[in-house]
CSV table of C-alpha atoms in Angstrom, one decimal:
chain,number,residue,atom,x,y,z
A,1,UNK,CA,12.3,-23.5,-16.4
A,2,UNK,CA,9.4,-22.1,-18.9
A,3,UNK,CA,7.8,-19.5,-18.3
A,4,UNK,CA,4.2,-21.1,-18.2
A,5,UNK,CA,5.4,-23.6,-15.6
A,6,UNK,CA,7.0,-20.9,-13.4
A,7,UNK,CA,5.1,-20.7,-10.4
A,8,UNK,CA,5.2,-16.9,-9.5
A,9,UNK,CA,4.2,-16.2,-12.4
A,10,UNK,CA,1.3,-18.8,-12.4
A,11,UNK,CA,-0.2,-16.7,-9.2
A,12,UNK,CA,0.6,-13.7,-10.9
A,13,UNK,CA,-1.7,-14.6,-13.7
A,14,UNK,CA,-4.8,-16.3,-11.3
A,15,UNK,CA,-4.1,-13.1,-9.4
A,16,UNK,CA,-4.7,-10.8,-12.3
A,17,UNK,CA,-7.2,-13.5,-14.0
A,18,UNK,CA,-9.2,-12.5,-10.7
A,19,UNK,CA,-9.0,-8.9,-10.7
A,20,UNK,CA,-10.5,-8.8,-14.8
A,21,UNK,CA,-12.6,-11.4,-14.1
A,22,UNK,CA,-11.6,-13.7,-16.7
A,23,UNK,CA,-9.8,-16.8,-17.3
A,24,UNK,CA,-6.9,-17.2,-16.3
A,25,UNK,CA,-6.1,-19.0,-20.0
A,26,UNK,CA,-7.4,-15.6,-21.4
A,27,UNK,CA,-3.9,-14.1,-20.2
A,28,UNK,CA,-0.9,-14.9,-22.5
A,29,UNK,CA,2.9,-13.6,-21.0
A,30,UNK,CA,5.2,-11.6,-22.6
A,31,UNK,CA,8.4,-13.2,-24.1
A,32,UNK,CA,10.3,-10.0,-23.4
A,33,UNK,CA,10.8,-8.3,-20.2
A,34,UNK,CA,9.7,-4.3,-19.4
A,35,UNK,CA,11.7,-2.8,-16.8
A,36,UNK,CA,13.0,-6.3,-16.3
A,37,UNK,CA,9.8,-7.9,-15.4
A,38,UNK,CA,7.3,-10.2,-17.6
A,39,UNK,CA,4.2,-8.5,-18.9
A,40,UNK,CA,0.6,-10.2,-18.9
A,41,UNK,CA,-1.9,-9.6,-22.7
A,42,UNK,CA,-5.2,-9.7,-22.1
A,43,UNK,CA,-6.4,-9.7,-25.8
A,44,UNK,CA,-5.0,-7.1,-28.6
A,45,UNK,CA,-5.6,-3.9,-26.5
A,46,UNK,CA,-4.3,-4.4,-23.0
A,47,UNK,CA,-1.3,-5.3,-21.0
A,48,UNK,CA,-0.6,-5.6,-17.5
A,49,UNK,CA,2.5,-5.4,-14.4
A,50,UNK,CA,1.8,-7.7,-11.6
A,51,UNK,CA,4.5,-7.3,-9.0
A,52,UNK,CA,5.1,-7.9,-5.5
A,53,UNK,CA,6.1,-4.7,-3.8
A,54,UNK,CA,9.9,-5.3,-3.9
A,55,UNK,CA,9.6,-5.7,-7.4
A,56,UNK,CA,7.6,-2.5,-8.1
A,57,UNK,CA,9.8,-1.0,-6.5
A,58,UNK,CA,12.9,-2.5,-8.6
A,59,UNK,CA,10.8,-2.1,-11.9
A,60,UNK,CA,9.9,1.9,-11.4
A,61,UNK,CA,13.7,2.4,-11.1
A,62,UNK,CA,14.3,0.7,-13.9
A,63,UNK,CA,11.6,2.6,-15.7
A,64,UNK,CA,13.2,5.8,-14.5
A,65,UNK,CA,16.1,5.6,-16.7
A,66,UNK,CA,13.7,4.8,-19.2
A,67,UNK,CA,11.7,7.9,-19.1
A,68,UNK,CA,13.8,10.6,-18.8
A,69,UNK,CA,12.8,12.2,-21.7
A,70,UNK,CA,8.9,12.1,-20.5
A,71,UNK,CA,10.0,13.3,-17.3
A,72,UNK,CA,12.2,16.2,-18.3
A,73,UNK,CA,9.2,17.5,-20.8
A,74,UNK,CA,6.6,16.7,-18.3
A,75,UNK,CA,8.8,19.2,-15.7
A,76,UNK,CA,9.7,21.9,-17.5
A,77,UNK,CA,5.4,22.3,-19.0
A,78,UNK,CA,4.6,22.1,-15.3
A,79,UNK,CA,7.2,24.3,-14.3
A,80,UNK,CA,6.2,27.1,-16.7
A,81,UNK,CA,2.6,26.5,-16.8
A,82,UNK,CA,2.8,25.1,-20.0
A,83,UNK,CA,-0.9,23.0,-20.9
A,84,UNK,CA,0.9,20.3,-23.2
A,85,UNK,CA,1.8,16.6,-22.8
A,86,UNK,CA,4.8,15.3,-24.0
A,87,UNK,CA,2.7,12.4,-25.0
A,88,UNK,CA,1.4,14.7,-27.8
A,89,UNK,CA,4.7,14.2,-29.6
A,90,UNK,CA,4.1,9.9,-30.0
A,91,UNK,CA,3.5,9.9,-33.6
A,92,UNK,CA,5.2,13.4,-34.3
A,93,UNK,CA,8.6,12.2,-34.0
A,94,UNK,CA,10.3,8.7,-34.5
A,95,UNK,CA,10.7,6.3,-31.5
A,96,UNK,CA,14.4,6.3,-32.6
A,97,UNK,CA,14.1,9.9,-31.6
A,98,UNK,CA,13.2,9.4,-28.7
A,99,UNK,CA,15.5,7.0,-27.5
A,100,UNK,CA,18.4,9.2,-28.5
A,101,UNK,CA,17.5,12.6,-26.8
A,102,UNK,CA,16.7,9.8,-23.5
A,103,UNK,CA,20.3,8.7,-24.0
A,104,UNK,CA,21.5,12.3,-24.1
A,105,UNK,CA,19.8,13.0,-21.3
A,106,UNK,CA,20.8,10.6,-19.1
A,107,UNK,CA,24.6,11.4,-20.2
A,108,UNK,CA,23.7,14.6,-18.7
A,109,UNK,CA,22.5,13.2,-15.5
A,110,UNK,CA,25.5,10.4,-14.9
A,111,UNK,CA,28.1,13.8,-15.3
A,112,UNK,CA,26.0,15.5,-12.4
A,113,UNK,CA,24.3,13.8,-9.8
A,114,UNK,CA,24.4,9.8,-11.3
A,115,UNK,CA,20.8,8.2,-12.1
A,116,UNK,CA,20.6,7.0,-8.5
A,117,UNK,CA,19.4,10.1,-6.6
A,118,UNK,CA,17.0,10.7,-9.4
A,119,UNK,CA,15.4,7.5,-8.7
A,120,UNK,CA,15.5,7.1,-5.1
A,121,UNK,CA,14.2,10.8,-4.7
A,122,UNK,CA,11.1,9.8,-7.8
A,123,UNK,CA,10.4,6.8,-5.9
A,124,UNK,CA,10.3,8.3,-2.5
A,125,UNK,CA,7.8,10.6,-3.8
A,126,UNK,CA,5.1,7.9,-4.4
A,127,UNK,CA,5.4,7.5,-7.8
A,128,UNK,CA,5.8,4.0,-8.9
A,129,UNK,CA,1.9,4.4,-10.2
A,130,UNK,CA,3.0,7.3,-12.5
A,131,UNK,CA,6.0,5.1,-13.8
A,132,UNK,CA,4.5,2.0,-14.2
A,133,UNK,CA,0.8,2.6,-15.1
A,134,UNK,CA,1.1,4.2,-18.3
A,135,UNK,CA,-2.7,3.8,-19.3
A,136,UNK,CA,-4.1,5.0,-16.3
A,137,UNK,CA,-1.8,6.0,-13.4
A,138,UNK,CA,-3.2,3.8,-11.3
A,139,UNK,CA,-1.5,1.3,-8.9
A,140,UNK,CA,-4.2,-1.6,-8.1
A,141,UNK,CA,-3.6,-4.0,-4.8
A,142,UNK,CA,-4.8,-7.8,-5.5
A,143,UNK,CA,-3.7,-10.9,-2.8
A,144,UNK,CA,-0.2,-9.3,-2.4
A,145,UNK,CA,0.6,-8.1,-5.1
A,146,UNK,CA,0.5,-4.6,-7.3
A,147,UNK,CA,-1.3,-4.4,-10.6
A,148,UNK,CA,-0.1,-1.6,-13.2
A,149,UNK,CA,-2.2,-1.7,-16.8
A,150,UNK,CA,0.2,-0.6,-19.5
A,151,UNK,CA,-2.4,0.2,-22.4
């Protein structure tokens, strides 16, 4: 089926059309998947999530995995009182980088306690918001279903 005649993601997009107010022809969908789900442009400068709540669910998971690198630096500057973001380092240092000290990482994890308790307990702690909602950290509730902006 194409996308633009898939129907779930037709009221995803009247659902989000609604909650920016705009058309819902003013919302184009992502060819690619993020944490396994379709993404939703609105313009040049932001892009959107809209899940149901199983799916949130499934897609901070996924995003887990995906993040360990954020999540270890994030930890250890809370953990010492450190005032930094590892978001300060986008544009410092290459995405390729990135990806391999996340891959490193999650070797680390898989030879200790495996990826799932890791998820399960980041989940459990509310934070599919934090995972999902990159631009703001904000998890939005629209006629069933859960709105993350990206950027």
């Amino acid at each position: 089926m194409h996308k633009d005649q898939d129907p779930v993601m037709q009221q995803k997009r009247e659902v989000l059309a609604r909650f920016l107010g705009v058309e819902k022809v003013a919302l184009r969908i992502s060819n690619g998947h993020l944490y396994g789900f379709k993404a939703f442009f609105h313009g040049n400068d932001e892009a959107y999530l809209v899940l149901s709540d199983a799916e949130a669910t499934q897609a901070a998971e996924n995003a887990v995995q995906e993040k360990l690198w954020l999540i270890s630096l994030e930890s250890l500057f809370a953990y010492f009182d450190i005032n930094a973001s590892p978001a300060d380092l986008l544009g410092k240092i290459r995405i390729k980088e990135i990806r391999q000290a996340n891959e490193e990482i999650k070797k680390l994890i898989h030879h200790t306690s495996g990826m799932e308790p890791l998820r399960k307990r980041m989940i459990s702690f509310g934070n599919r918001k934090n995972l999902l909602a990159d631009y703001d950290q904000t998890e939005h509730y629209q006629d069933g279903f859960f709105i993350y902006r990206l950027y």
